[in-house]
mmCIF file of C-alpha atoms and ligand atoms in Angstrom:
data_model
loop_
_atom_site.group_PDB
_atom_site.id
_atom_site.type_symbol
_atom_site.label_atom_id
_atom_site.label_comp_id
_atom_site.label_asym_id
_atom_site.label_seq_id
_atom_site.Cartn_x
_atom_site.Cartn_y
_atom_site.Cartn_z
ATOM 1 C CA UNK C 1 -12.181 30.464 -36.501
ATOM 2 C CA UNK C 2 -16.282 29.895 -37.034
ATOM 3 C CA UNK C 3 -18.171 30.979 -33.935
ATOM 4 C CA UNK C 4 -20.620 29.289 -31.932
ATOM 5 C CA UNK C 5 -21.636 29.228 -28.531
ATOM 6 C CA UNK C 6 -20.095 25.985 -27.910
ATOM 7 C CA UNK C 7 -16.883 27.637 -28.630
ATOM 8 C CA UNK C 8 -14.292 26.564 -25.864
ATOM 9 C CA UNK C 9 -10.957 28.926 -25.623
ATOM 10 C CA UNK C 10 -8.074 29.740 -23.532
ATOM 11 C CA UNK C 11 -8.260 26.439 -21.366
ATOM 12 C CA UNK C 12 -5.556 24.886 -21.205
ATOM 13 C CA UNK C 13 -5.074 21.037 -22.833
ATOM 14 C CA UNK C 14 -4.898 18.937 -19.568
ATOM 15 C CA UNK C 15 -1.166 17.287 -19.082
ATOM 16 C CA UNK C 16 -1.547 13.755 -20.270
ATOM 17 C CA UNK C 17 1.082 11.282 -22.386
ATOM 18 C CA UNK C 18 4.109 12.855 -21.091
ATOM 19 C CA UNK C 19 6.667 10.582 -19.806
ATOM 20 C CA UNK C 20 6.850 11.620 -15.545
ATOM 21 C CA UNK C 21 10.531 9.855 -15.587
ATOM 22 C CA UNK C 22 12.017 11.505 -18.595
ATOM 23 C CA UNK C 23 10.757 14.731 -18.000
ATOM 24 C CA UNK C 24 11.972 14.942 -14.015
ATOM 25 C CA UNK C 25 15.524 16.661 -14.625
ATOM 26 C CA UNK C 26 16.077 16.408 -10.406
ATOM 27 C CA UNK C 27 15.149 13.136 -10.649
ATOM 28 C CA UNK C 28 17.013 11.710 -13.057
ATOM 29 C CA UNK C 29 19.948 13.658 -11.120
ATOM 30 C CA UNK C 30 19.544 11.829 -8.368
ATOM 31 C CA UNK C 31 19.560 8.626 -9.248
ATOM 32 C CA UNK C 32 23.060 8.978 -11.404
ATOM 33 C CA UNK C 33 24.154 11.133 -7.476
ATOM 34 C CA UNK C 34 22.727 7.788 -5.258
ATOM 35 C CA UNK C 35 24.104 4.903 -7.286
ATOM 36 C CA UNK C 36 21.145 3.804 -9.162
ATOM 37 C CA UNK C 37 22.200 4.509 -12.844
ATOM 38 C CA UNK C 38 21.320 0.528 -13.935
ATOM 39 C CA UNK C 39 17.543 1.335 -13.121
ATOM 40 C CA UNK C 40 17.180 3.904 -15.639
ATOM 41 C CA UNK C 41 16.053 2.457 -18.538
ATOM 42 C CA UNK C 42 12.841 0.680 -16.642
ATOM 43 C CA UNK C 43 12.336 4.339 -15.212
ATOM 44 C CA UNK C 44 11.958 5.978 -18.711
ATOM 45 C CA UNK C 45 9.812 2.787 -19.832
ATOM 46 C CA UNK C 46 7.035 3.028 -16.769
ATOM 47 C CA UNK C 47 7.563 6.511 -16.465
ATOM 48 C CA UNK C 48 6.305 6.464 -20.083
ATOM 49 C CA UNK C 49 3.531 3.953 -19.230
ATOM 50 C CA UNK C 50 2.027 5.930 -16.030
ATOM 51 C CA UNK C 51 2.432 9.647 -17.783
ATOM 52 C CA UNK C 52 -0.485 7.982 -20.242
ATOM 53 C CA UNK C 53 -4.096 9.062 -20.565
ATOM 54 C CA UNK C 54 -5.228 5.701 -19.898
ATOM 55 C CA UNK C 55 -2.768 5.385 -16.337
ATOM 56 C CA UNK C 56 -4.005 8.656 -14.943
ATOM 57 C CA UNK C 57 -8.010 7.669 -16.184
ATOM 58 C CA UNK C 58 -7.064 3.738 -14.136
ATOM 59 C CA UNK C 59 -6.061 6.340 -11.113
ATOM 60 C CA UNK C 60 -9.173 8.238 -11.413
ATOM 61 C CA UNK C 61 -11.248 5.624 -11.628
ATOM 62 C CA UNK C 62 -10.072 2.848 -8.227
ATOM 63 C CA UNK C 63 -10.324 6.545 -6.123
ATOM 64 C CA UNK C 64 -14.403 7.078 -8.439
ATOM 65 C CA UNK C 65 -15.768 3.905 -7.761
ATOM 66 C CA UNK C 66 -13.569 2.921 -4.135
ATOM 67 C CA UNK C 67 -14.084 -0.087 -2.607
ATOM 68 C CA UNK C 68 -17.218 -2.172 -1.081
ATOM 69 C CA UNK C 69 -17.113 -5.292 1.900
ATOM 70 C CA UNK C 70 -19.107 -8.052 1.415
ATOM 71 C CA UNK C 71 -19.834 -9.174 4.751
ATOM 72 C CA UNK C 72 -21.856 -12.369 3.842
ATOM 73 C CA UNK C 73 -22.758 -14.421 1.163
ATOM 74 C CA UNK C 74 -26.429 -14.635 -0.212
ATOM 75 C CA UNK C 75 -27.266 -17.585 2.480
ATOM 76 C CA UNK C 76 -25.620 -15.268 5.180
ATOM 77 C CA UNK C 77 -22.600 -17.311 5.299
ATOM 78 C CA UNK C 78 -19.849 -14.437 6.214
ATOM 79 C CA UNK C 79 -17.526 -13.553 3.961
ATOM 80 C CA UNK C 80 -15.138 -10.755 4.921
ATOM 81 C CA UNK C 81 -14.339 -9.599 1.338
ATOM 82 C CA UNK C 82 -13.541 -6.624 -0.268
ATOM 83 C CA UNK C 83 -14.687 -6.080 -3.643
ATOM 84 C CA UNK C 84 -12.574 -3.444 -5.828
ATOM 85 C CA UNK C 85 -13.083 -1.845 -9.409
ATOM 86 C CA UNK C 86 -10.880 -3.606 -12.005
ATOM 87 C CA UNK C 87 -9.209 -0.438 -12.462
ATOM 88 C CA UNK C 88 -7.182 -1.343 -9.061
ATOM 89 C CA UNK C 89 -6.422 -4.602 -9.825
ATOM 90 C CA UNK C 90 -4.229 -3.381 -12.814
ATOM 91 C CA UNK C 91 -2.929 -0.811 -10.679
ATOM 92 C CA UNK C 92 -2.015 -3.022 -8.355
ATOM 93 C CA UNK C 93 -0.406 -5.298 -11.418
ATOM 94 C CA UNK C 94 1.914 -2.277 -11.825
ATOM 95 C CA UNK C 95 3.252 -1.640 -9.083
ATOM 96 C CA UNK C 96 3.762 -5.438 -8.215
ATOM 97 C CA UNK C 97 5.322 -5.434 -11.437
ATOM 98 C CA UNK C 98 7.527 -2.335 -10.278
ATOM 99 C CA UNK C 99 8.322 -4.331 -6.944
ATOM 100 C CA UNK C 100 7.230 -1.703 -5.151
ATOM 101 C CA UNK C 101 6.627 -4.416 -2.882
ATOM 102 C CA UNK C 102 10.167 -6.112 -2.704
ATOM 103 C CA UNK C 103 12.672 -4.618 -4.964
ATOM 104 C CA UNK C 104 15.280 -3.703 -1.881
ATOM 105 C CA UNK C 105 15.205 -7.712 -0.431
ATOM 106 C CA UNK C 106 15.882 -9.388 -3.706
ATOM 107 C CA UNK C 107 18.274 -12.145 -2.892
ATOM 108 C CA UNK C 108 20.267 -10.894 -5.933
ATOM 109 C CA UNK C 109 20.088 -6.953 -4.681
ATOM 110 C CA UNK C 110 21.527 -4.627 -6.911
ATOM 111 C CA UNK C 111 23.962 -1.875 -5.767
ATOM 112 C CA UNK C 112 21.342 0.903 -4.320
ATOM 113 C CA UNK C 113 18.416 -0.503 -4.887
ATOM 114 C CA UNK C 114 16.498 1.521 -2.197
ATOM 115 C CA UNK C 115 17.234 4.824 -4.121
ATOM 116 C CA UNK C 116 15.598 2.828 -7.466
ATOM 117 C CA UNK C 117 12.584 1.447 -5.593
ATOM 118 C CA UNK C 118 12.830 4.942 -4.638
ATOM 119 C CA UNK C 119 12.508 6.659 -7.973
ATOM 120 C CA UNK C 120 9.449 3.824 -8.742
ATOM 121 C CA UNK C 121 7.608 5.035 -5.755
ATOM 122 C CA UNK C 122 7.645 8.616 -6.921
ATOM 123 C CA UNK C 123 6.495 7.738 -10.183
ATOM 124 C CA UNK C 124 3.663 5.487 -9.293
ATOM 125 C CA UNK C 125 2.736 8.233 -6.283
ATOM 126 C CA UNK C 126 1.286 10.737 -9.211
ATOM 127 C CA UNK C 127 -0.894 8.503 -10.270
ATOM 128 C CA UNK C 128 -2.640 6.623 -7.839
ATOM 129 C CA UNK C 129 -1.655 6.993 -3.835
ATOM 130 C CA UNK C 130 -4.033 4.271 -2.809
ATOM 131 C CA UNK C 131 -2.478 1.453 -4.339
ATOM 132 C CA UNK C 132 1.039 2.470 -2.556
ATOM 133 C CA UNK C 133 -0.177 1.649 0.842
ATOM 134 C CA UNK C 134 0.092 -2.561 0.414
ATOM 135 C CA UNK C 135 3.214 -2.408 -1.338
ATOM 136 C CA UNK C 136 4.219 -0.003 1.356
ATOM 137 C CA UNK C 137 3.381 -2.259 4.235
ATOM 138 C CA UNK C 138 4.268 -5.286 2.559
ATOM 139 C CA UNK C 139 7.898 -3.856 1.688
ATOM 140 C CA UNK C 140 8.035 -3.064 5.462
ATOM 141 C CA UNK C 141 7.516 -6.217 7.235
ATOM 142 C CA UNK C 142 9.481 -8.189 4.444
ATOM 143 C CA UNK C 143 12.495 -7.813 7.075
ATOM 144 C CA UNK C 144 10.950 -8.680 10.223
ATOM 145 C CA UNK C 145 9.796 -11.956 8.182
ATOM 146 C CA UNK C 146 12.527 -13.973 6.627
ATOM 147 C CA UNK C 147 13.958 -12.645 10.217
ATOM 148 C CA UNK C 148 11.034 -14.044 12.940
ATOM 149 C CA UNK C 149 8.731 -15.933 10.275
ATOM 150 C CA UNK C 150 7.496 -19.373 12.292
ATOM 151 C CA UNK C 151 8.954 -22.719 10.539
ATOM 152 C CA UNK C 152 5.818 -23.574 9.055
ATOM 153 C CA UNK C 153 4.898 -20.703 6.759
ATOM 154 C CA UNK C 154 9.103 -21.159 5.338
ATOM 155 C CA UNK C 155 6.851 -21.345 1.989
ATOM 156 C CA UNK C 156 5.938 -17.653 2.227
ATOM 157 C CA UNK C 157 9.300 -16.581 1.400
ATOM 158 C CA UNK C 158 9.523 -16.875 -2.053
ATOM 159 C CA UNK C 159 6.178 -15.442 -3.041
ATOM 160 C CA UNK C 160 7.090 -12.312 -0.583
ATOM 161 C CA UNK C 161 10.015 -12.073 -3.029
ATOM 162 C CA UNK C 162 7.617 -12.241 -6.476
ATOM 163 C CA UNK C 163 6.411 -9.466 -9.142
ATOM 164 C CA UNK C 164 3.033 -10.827 -9.061
ATOM 165 C CA UNK C 165 -0.024 -9.403 -7.934
ATOM 166 C CA UNK C 166 -2.387 -12.892 -7.022
ATOM 167 C CA UNK C 167 -5.877 -12.249 -5.696
ATOM 168 C CA UNK C 168 -6.514 -15.835 -4.917
ATOM 169 C CA UNK C 169 -8.258 -17.224 -1.335
ATOM 170 C CA UNK C 170 -5.415 -19.538 -0.586
ATOM 171 C CA UNK C 171 -2.320 -20.016 1.824
ATOM 172 C CA UNK C 172 0.487 -17.915 0.833
ATOM 173 C CA UNK C 173 2.585 -20.768 0.198
ATOM 174 C CA UNK C 174 0.033 -21.559 -2.534
ATOM 175 C CA UNK C 175 0.248 -18.388 -4.450
ATOM 176 C CA UNK C 176 2.411 -16.463 -6.246
ATOM 177 C CA UNK C 177 2.490 -12.917 -5.110
ATOM 178 C CA UNK C 178 1.278 -12.479 -1.385
ATOM 179 C CA UNK C 179 0.669 -8.728 0.730
ATOM 180 C CA UNK C 180 1.118 -8.115 4.480
ATOM 181 C CA UNK C 181 -1.016 -5.101 6.462
ATOM 182 C CA UNK C 182 -0.137 -4.742 9.818
ATOM 183 C CA UNK C 183 -2.527 -3.647 12.777
ATOM 184 C CA UNK C 184 -2.094 -1.483 15.562
ATOM 185 C CA UNK C 185 -4.345 1.192 16.333
ATOM 186 C CA UNK C 186 -7.063 0.468 18.703
ATOM 187 C CA UNK C 187 -10.287 2.574 18.997
ATOM 188 C CA UNK C 188 -9.082 4.548 22.260
ATOM 189 C CA UNK C 189 -5.054 4.425 20.868
ATOM 190 C CA UNK C 190 -3.492 4.952 17.584
ATOM 191 C CA UNK C 191 0.178 6.660 18.933
ATOM 192 C CA UNK C 192 -0.353 5.286 22.745
ATOM 193 C CA UNK C 193 -0.113 1.828 21.734
ATOM 194 C CA UNK C 194 0.278 0.722 25.157
ATOM 195 C CA UNK C 195 -3.490 1.558 25.596
ATOM 196 C CA UNK C 196 -3.976 -1.235 23.326
ATOM 197 C CA UNK C 197 -6.527 -3.899 24.642
ATOM 198 C CA UNK C 198 -6.493 -6.625 22.439
ATOM 199 C CA UNK C 199 -5.075 -10.050 24.126
ATOM 200 C CA UNK C 200 -3.654 -13.269 23.673
ATOM 201 C CA UNK C 201 -3.276 -16.447 25.211
ATOM 202 C CA UNK C 202 -1.270 -19.046 23.859
ATOM 203 C CA UNK C 203 -3.087 -21.925 23.174
ATOM 204 C CA UNK C 204 -0.039 -24.931 24.148
ATOM 205 C CA UNK C 205 3.842 -23.169 24.980
ATOM 206 C CA UNK C 206 4.425 -20.106 25.115
ATOM 207 C CA UNK C 207 7.220 -18.248 22.974
ATOM 208 C CA UNK C 208 8.441 -17.268 20.151
ATOM 209 C CA UNK C 209 7.041 -19.016 16.584
ATOM 210 C CA UNK C 210 3.971 -20.352 19.262
ATOM 211 C CA UNK C 211 0.452 -20.142 18.382
ATOM 212 C CA UNK C 212 -1.829 -18.111 20.657
ATOM 213 C CA UNK C 213 -5.797 -17.254 20.349
ATOM 214 C CA UNK C 214 -6.009 -13.105 20.001
ATOM 215 C CA UNK C 215 -9.256 -11.604 20.985
ATOM 216 C CA UNK C 216 -9.881 -8.047 20.562
ATOM 217 C CA UNK C 217 -10.120 -5.736 17.663
ATOM 218 C CA UNK C 218 -8.644 -3.075 15.523
ATOM 219 C CA UNK C 219 -9.595 0.514 14.122
ATOM 220 C CA UNK C 220 -7.605 0.940 10.957
ATOM 221 C CA UNK C 221 -6.796 -1.907 9.170
ATOM 222 C CA UNK C 222 -5.902 -1.160 5.983
ATOM 223 C CA UNK C 223 -5.533 -3.780 3.179
ATOM 224 C CA UNK C 224 -7.728 -6.467 5.051
ATOM 225 C CA UNK C 225 -7.805 -8.430 1.867
ATOM 226 C CA UNK C 226 -3.320 -9.188 2.457
ATOM 227 C CA UNK C 227 -2.410 -12.508 3.301
ATOM 228 C CA UNK C 228 -0.934 -11.468 6.777
ATOM 229 C CA UNK C 229 -1.098 -8.899 9.360
ATOM 230 C CA UNK C 230 1.441 -8.182 11.913
ATOM 231 C CA UNK C 231 -0.701 -7.187 14.662
ATOM 232 C CA UNK C 232 0.275 -6.302 18.416
ATOM 233 C CA UNK C 233 -1.943 -7.881 21.366
ATOM 234 C CA UNK C 234 -1.057 -7.918 25.270
ATOM 235 C CA UNK C 235 0.766 -10.770 26.470
ATOM 236 C CA UNK C 236 1.745 -11.012 30.580
ATOM 237 C CA UNK C 237 4.581 -10.048 29.721
ATOM 238 C CA UNK C 238 3.683 -6.766 27.675
ATOM 239 C CA UNK C 239 2.781 -5.981 24.181
ATOM 240 C CA UNK C 240 3.890 -8.466 21.830
ATOM 241 C CA UNK C 241 3.783 -8.683 17.629
ATOM 242 C CA UNK C 242 1.756 -11.831 16.121
ATOM 243 C CA UNK C 243 1.332 -13.619 12.480
ATOM 244 C CA UNK C 244 -2.133 -13.697 11.766
ATOM 245 C CA UNK C 245 -2.909 -15.158 8.603
ATOM 246 C CA UNK C 246 -6.048 -14.482 6.502
ATOM 247 C CA UNK C 247 -6.339 -17.912 5.671
ATOM 248 C CA UNK C 248 -4.846 -20.402 8.305
ATOM 249 C CA UNK C 249 -2.190 -23.301 6.878
ATOM 250 C CA UNK C 250 -5.339 -26.051 6.152
ATOM 251 C CA UNK C 251 -6.888 -22.707 3.831
ATOM 252 C CA UNK C 252 -10.441 -22.080 6.892
ATOM 253 C CA UNK C 253 -10.740 -18.391 7.307
ATOM 254 C CA UNK C 254 -9.059 -16.794 9.940
ATOM 255 C CA UNK C 255 -11.266 -15.671 12.733
ATOM 256 C CA UNK C 256 -11.047 -12.200 11.671
ATOM 257 C CA UNK C 257 -14.376 -9.915 10.909
ATOM 258 C CA UNK C 258 -14.338 -7.314 8.936
ATOM 259 C CA UNK C 259 -16.805 -4.699 10.655
ATOM 260 C CA UNK C 260 -16.803 -2.142 8.168
ATOM 261 C CA UNK C 261 -15.063 -0.004 5.691
ATOM 262 C CA UNK C 262 -13.609 3.424 6.489
ATOM 263 C CA UNK C 263 -15.144 6.625 4.667
ATOM 264 C CA UNK C 264 -11.980 8.556 4.141
ATOM 265 C CA UNK C 265 -10.777 12.115 3.240
ATOM 266 C CA UNK C 266 -8.108 10.861 1.185
ATOM 267 C CA UNK C 267 -6.481 7.151 -0.292
ATOM 268 C CA UNK C 268 -10.489 6.583 -0.996
ATOM 269 C CA UNK C 269 -9.055 3.682 -3.666
ATOM 270 C CA UNK C 270 -7.444 1.358 -0.913
ATOM 271 C CA UNK C 271 -9.228 -0.451 1.778
ATOM 272 C CA UNK C 272 -9.122 0.423 5.330
ATOM 273 C CA UNK C 273 -11.543 -1.417 7.741
ATOM 274 C CA UNK C 274 -12.338 -2.058 11.395
ATOM 275 C CA UNK C 275 -11.915 -5.734 12.277
ATOM 276 C CA UNK C 276 -12.716 -7.432 15.292
ATOM 277 C CA UNK C 277 -10.685 -10.771 16.196
ATOM 278 C CA UNK C 278 -13.061 -13.823 17.881
ATOM 279 C CA UNK C 279 -10.336 -16.128 18.883
ATOM 280 C CA UNK C 280 -8.027 -15.229 15.588
ATOM 281 C CA UNK C 281 -4.917 -17.714 15.195
ATOM 282 C CA UNK C 282 -2.127 -15.894 15.660
ATOM 283 C CA UNK C 283 1.963 -16.882 15.728
ATOM 284 C CA UNK C 284 4.197 -14.968 18.077
ATOM 285 C CA UNK C 285 6.929 -13.277 16.831
ATOM 286 C CA UNK C 286 10.333 -12.555 18.390
ATOM 287 C CA UNK C 287 9.645 -13.029 22.417
ATOM 288 C CA UNK C 288 6.300 -11.617 24.243
ATOM 289 C CA UNK C 289 7.217 -8.286 25.632
ATOM 290 C CA UNK C 290 9.352 -7.237 22.552
ATOM 291 C CA UNK C 291 5.917 -6.280 19.849
ATOM 292 C CA UNK C 292 6.158 -2.668 19.913
ATOM 293 C CA UNK C 293 10.112 -2.702 19.462
ATOM 294 C CA UNK C 294 9.726 -5.145 16.404
ATOM 295 C CA UNK C 295 6.147 -3.738 14.985
ATOM 296 C CA UNK C 296 7.934 -0.260 14.901
ATOM 297 C CA UNK C 297 10.586 -1.349 12.372
ATOM 298 C CA UNK C 298 7.771 -1.741 10.047
ATOM 299 C CA UNK C 299 6.319 1.464 11.126
ATOM 300 C CA UNK C 300 9.029 3.460 10.687
ATOM 301 C CA UNK C 301 9.859 2.158 7.331
ATOM 302 C CA UNK C 302 6.615 2.925 6.146
ATOM 303 C CA UNK C 303 6.793 6.292 7.326
ATOM 304 C CA UNK C 304 9.418 6.718 4.834
ATOM 305 C CA UNK C 305 7.322 5.744 2.058
ATOM 306 C CA UNK C 306 5.028 8.608 2.991
ATOM 307 C CA UNK C 307 7.726 10.776 2.529
ATOM 308 C CA UNK C 308 8.301 9.114 -1.058
ATOM 309 C CA UNK C 309 4.548 9.384 -1.647
ATOM 310 C CA UNK C 310 3.871 13.052 -0.746
ATOM 311 C CA UNK C 311 7.178 13.810 -2.465
ATOM 312 C CA UNK C 312 5.300 12.095 -5.848
ATOM 313 C CA UNK C 313 2.038 14.244 -5.040
ATOM 314 C CA UNK C 314 3.974 17.468 -4.971
ATOM 315 C CA UNK C 315 5.532 17.021 -8.100
ATOM 316 C CA UNK C 316 2.525 16.036 -10.207
ATOM 317 C CA UNK C 317 0.865 18.964 -8.624
ATOM 318 C CA UNK C 318 3.584 21.248 -9.820
ATOM 319 C CA UNK C 319 3.890 19.881 -12.988
ATOM 320 C CA UNK C 320 -0.167 20.435 -13.839
ATOM 321 C CA UNK C 321 0.086 23.706 -12.136
ATOM 322 C CA UNK C 322 3.122 24.813 -14.521
ATOM 323 C CA UNK C 323 1.410 23.155 -17.811
ATOM 324 C CA UNK C 324 -1.546 25.173 -17.225
ATOM 325 C CA UNK C 325 0.365 28.417 -16.825
ATOM 326 C CA UNK C 326 2.058 28.045 -20.055
ATOM 327 C CA UNK C 327 -0.919 28.028 -21.802
ATOM 328 C CA UNK C 328 -3.670 29.607 -19.882
ATOM 329 C CA UNK C 329 -3.822 33.646 -21.266
ATOM 330 C CA UNK C 330 -4.408 37.110 -18.941
ATOM 331 C CA UNK C 331 -4.466 40.371 -20.549
ATOM 332 C CA UNK C 332 -2.818 39.049 -23.312
ATOM 333 C CA UNK C 333 -0.197 36.714 -21.748
ATOM 334 C CA UNK C 334 0.582 33.357 -21.014
ATOM 335 C CA UNK C 335 0.140 33.099 -16.981
ATOM 336 C CA UNK C 336 3.635 31.484 -16.853
ATOM 337 C CA UNK C 337 4.806 35.224 -18.497
ATOM 338 C CA UNK C 338 2.858 37.635 -15.771
ATOM 339 C CA UNK C 339 5.437 39.291 -13.431
HETATM 340 C C1 FAD D 1 -5.336 6.196 5.512
HETATM 341 C C2 FAD D 1 -5.162 5.499 6.703
HETATM 342 C C3 FAD D 1 -4.510 4.326 7.023
HETATM 343 C C4 FAD D 1 -4.178 3.790 8.486
HETATM 344 N N1 FAD D 1 -4.006 1.887 7.907
HETATM 345 C C5 FAD D 1 -3.651 1.581 9.339
HETATM 346 C C6 FAD D 1 -3.321 0.628 9.322
HETATM 347 O O1 FAD D 1 -3.086 -0.095 8.961
HETATM 348 N N2 FAD D 1 -3.202 0.325 10.616
HETATM 349 C C7 FAD D 1 -2.683 0.601 12.021
HETATM 350 O O2 FAD D 1 -2.619 0.457 13.021
HETATM 351 N N3 FAD D 1 -3.215 1.823 11.858
HETATM 352 C C8 FAD D 1 -3.309 2.959 10.746
HETATM 353 N N4 FAD D 1 -3.744 4.046 10.386
HETATM 354 C C9 FAD D 1 -3.742 4.767 11.517
HETATM 355 C C10 FAD D 1 -2.669 5.254 12.029
HETATM 356 O O3 FAD D 1 -1.414 5.146 12.236
HETATM 357 C C11 FAD D 1 -3.274 6.214 13.661
HETATM 358 O O4 FAD D 1 -4.279 7.617 13.149
HETATM 359 C C12 FAD D 1 -1.964 7.166 14.170
HETATM 360 O O5 FAD D 1 -1.049 5.922 14.613
HETATM 361 C C13 FAD D 1 -2.497 8.172 15.004
HETATM 362 O O6 FAD D 1 -3.215 7.611 15.797
HETATM 363 P P1 FAD D 1 -4.901 8.036 16.131
HETATM 364 O O7 FAD D 1 -5.071 8.621 14.738
HETATM 365 O O8 FAD D 1 -5.404 7.573 17.393
HETATM 366 O O9 FAD D 1 -4.318 9.840 16.592
HETATM 367 P P2 FAD D 1 -4.006 10.467 18.643
HETATM 368 O O10 FAD D 1 -2.976 9.446 18.904
HETATM 369 O O11 FAD D 1 -5.278 10.441 19.150
HETATM 370 O O12 FAD D 1 -3.203 11.523 17.991
HETATM 371 C C14 FAD D 1 -3.567 12.271 17.682
HETATM 372 C C15 FAD D 1 -2.585 13.861 17.438
HETATM 373 O O13 FAD D 1 -1.980 13.937 18.666
HETATM 374 C C16 FAD D 1 -0.907 14.237 18.590
HETATM 375 N N5 FAD D 1 -0.090 13.421 18.999
HETATM 376 C C17 FAD D 1 -0.230 12.147 19.641
HETATM 377 N N6 FAD D 1 1.087 11.910 20.673
HETATM 378 C C18 FAD D 1 1.573 12.773 20.895
HETATM 379 C C19 FAD D 1 3.134 12.926 21.506
HETATM 380 N N7 FAD D 1 3.349 12.824 22.793
HETATM 381 N N8 FAD D 1 3.109 14.657 21.072
HETATM 382 C C20 FAD D 1 2.718 16.114 20.568
HETATM 383 N N9 FAD D 1 1.934 15.397 19.746
HETATM 384 C C21 FAD D 1 0.782 14.450 20.238
HETATM 385 C C22 FAD D 1 -0.574 13.117 17.283
HETATM 386 O O14 FAD D 1 0.260 12.948 15.801
HETATM 387 C C23 FAD D 1 -1.602 13.275 16.269
HETATM 388 O O15 FAD D 1 -1.409 14.813 15.267
HETATM 389 C C24 FAD D 1 -4.101 4.299 9.544
HETATM 390 C C25 FAD D 1 -4.520 5.896 9.553
HETATM 391 C C26 FAD D 1 -5.266 6.797 8.222
HETATM 392 C C27 FAD D 1 -5.166 7.907 7.961
#
């Protein structure tokens, strides 16, 4: 070796171009044990793609170039839109193609589909975590929507189950893929939802499927670009759950104003916002007063995905550390051989 002052040695190669599924024996064994062996081929293919240097770079870019809020256009007209780096959109296409948002709810459900989805989720979590937020919330909302969505939104049920990522600003029944978020947390309370101050007044009749006007705010409203959010608001009977589409059925924007995006420590690629409801239009899901019971069905399911995502990140950290320790030498021995 010719020595120059720029020669770098004993610096391990970065871990890339590995198959995230085939290199994970415990995950492979769990798949078989829990009855989702049928998904092995998909997982091996996605594992190869996700482990590539190109995918890891997309994950880096989506976080290095976080989303930007566009409140107004050049004429001063409110836009309330969020711009993302193209890497975010490519990653979103991937998580939707993997059906992280709806594999469990397909009409012809394969046996143990939630096991297969969990394995896919763990693979994606090793590349980028922010994109898991929209698909987690959508996945958790679908069973509620399948039960409670008012008849006027029946046309949303098919695109909710598609594998397409569709960013067009159109009413849900005109799109090929949909995302759903949830709005509970307010400034004065996140755990303590009973302190919710947002209120809902009926436009006419009150009751399931009826239309209400919502006035108030949410302090943590992730994925504001979602096609709709499930939102908690007070009615005389107590906290109630409302379906707030971003665009109303006639194509006009709902009165949901994005005040700013959160400057977060983690989850930077994903937009989380503070919003004001200035007479926003919402449809009541279930009965008035049933809101916490309903929305916590969704919230509870997202917490399972938090565990899967954490597992994926720990797996990645462990793999990187092990790969490093196999290459890095100290006092003539690899780190992994030191006692
Ligand atoms: C990245 C990110 C995205 C989010 N996206 C959304 C979203 O899309 N929609 C939404 O509605 N919210 C969202 N949130 C908000 C989140 O759900 C709240 O932060 C959470 O509910 C906790 O509320 P808080 O922050 O007000 O904490 P607090 O309610 O003030 O709680 C503070 C601490 O006290 C603990 N605590 C609370 N009650 C008890 C108790 N009874 N006993 C013991 N300990 C207790 C809590 O565990 C917590 O550690 C998001 C948060 C983050 C970080």
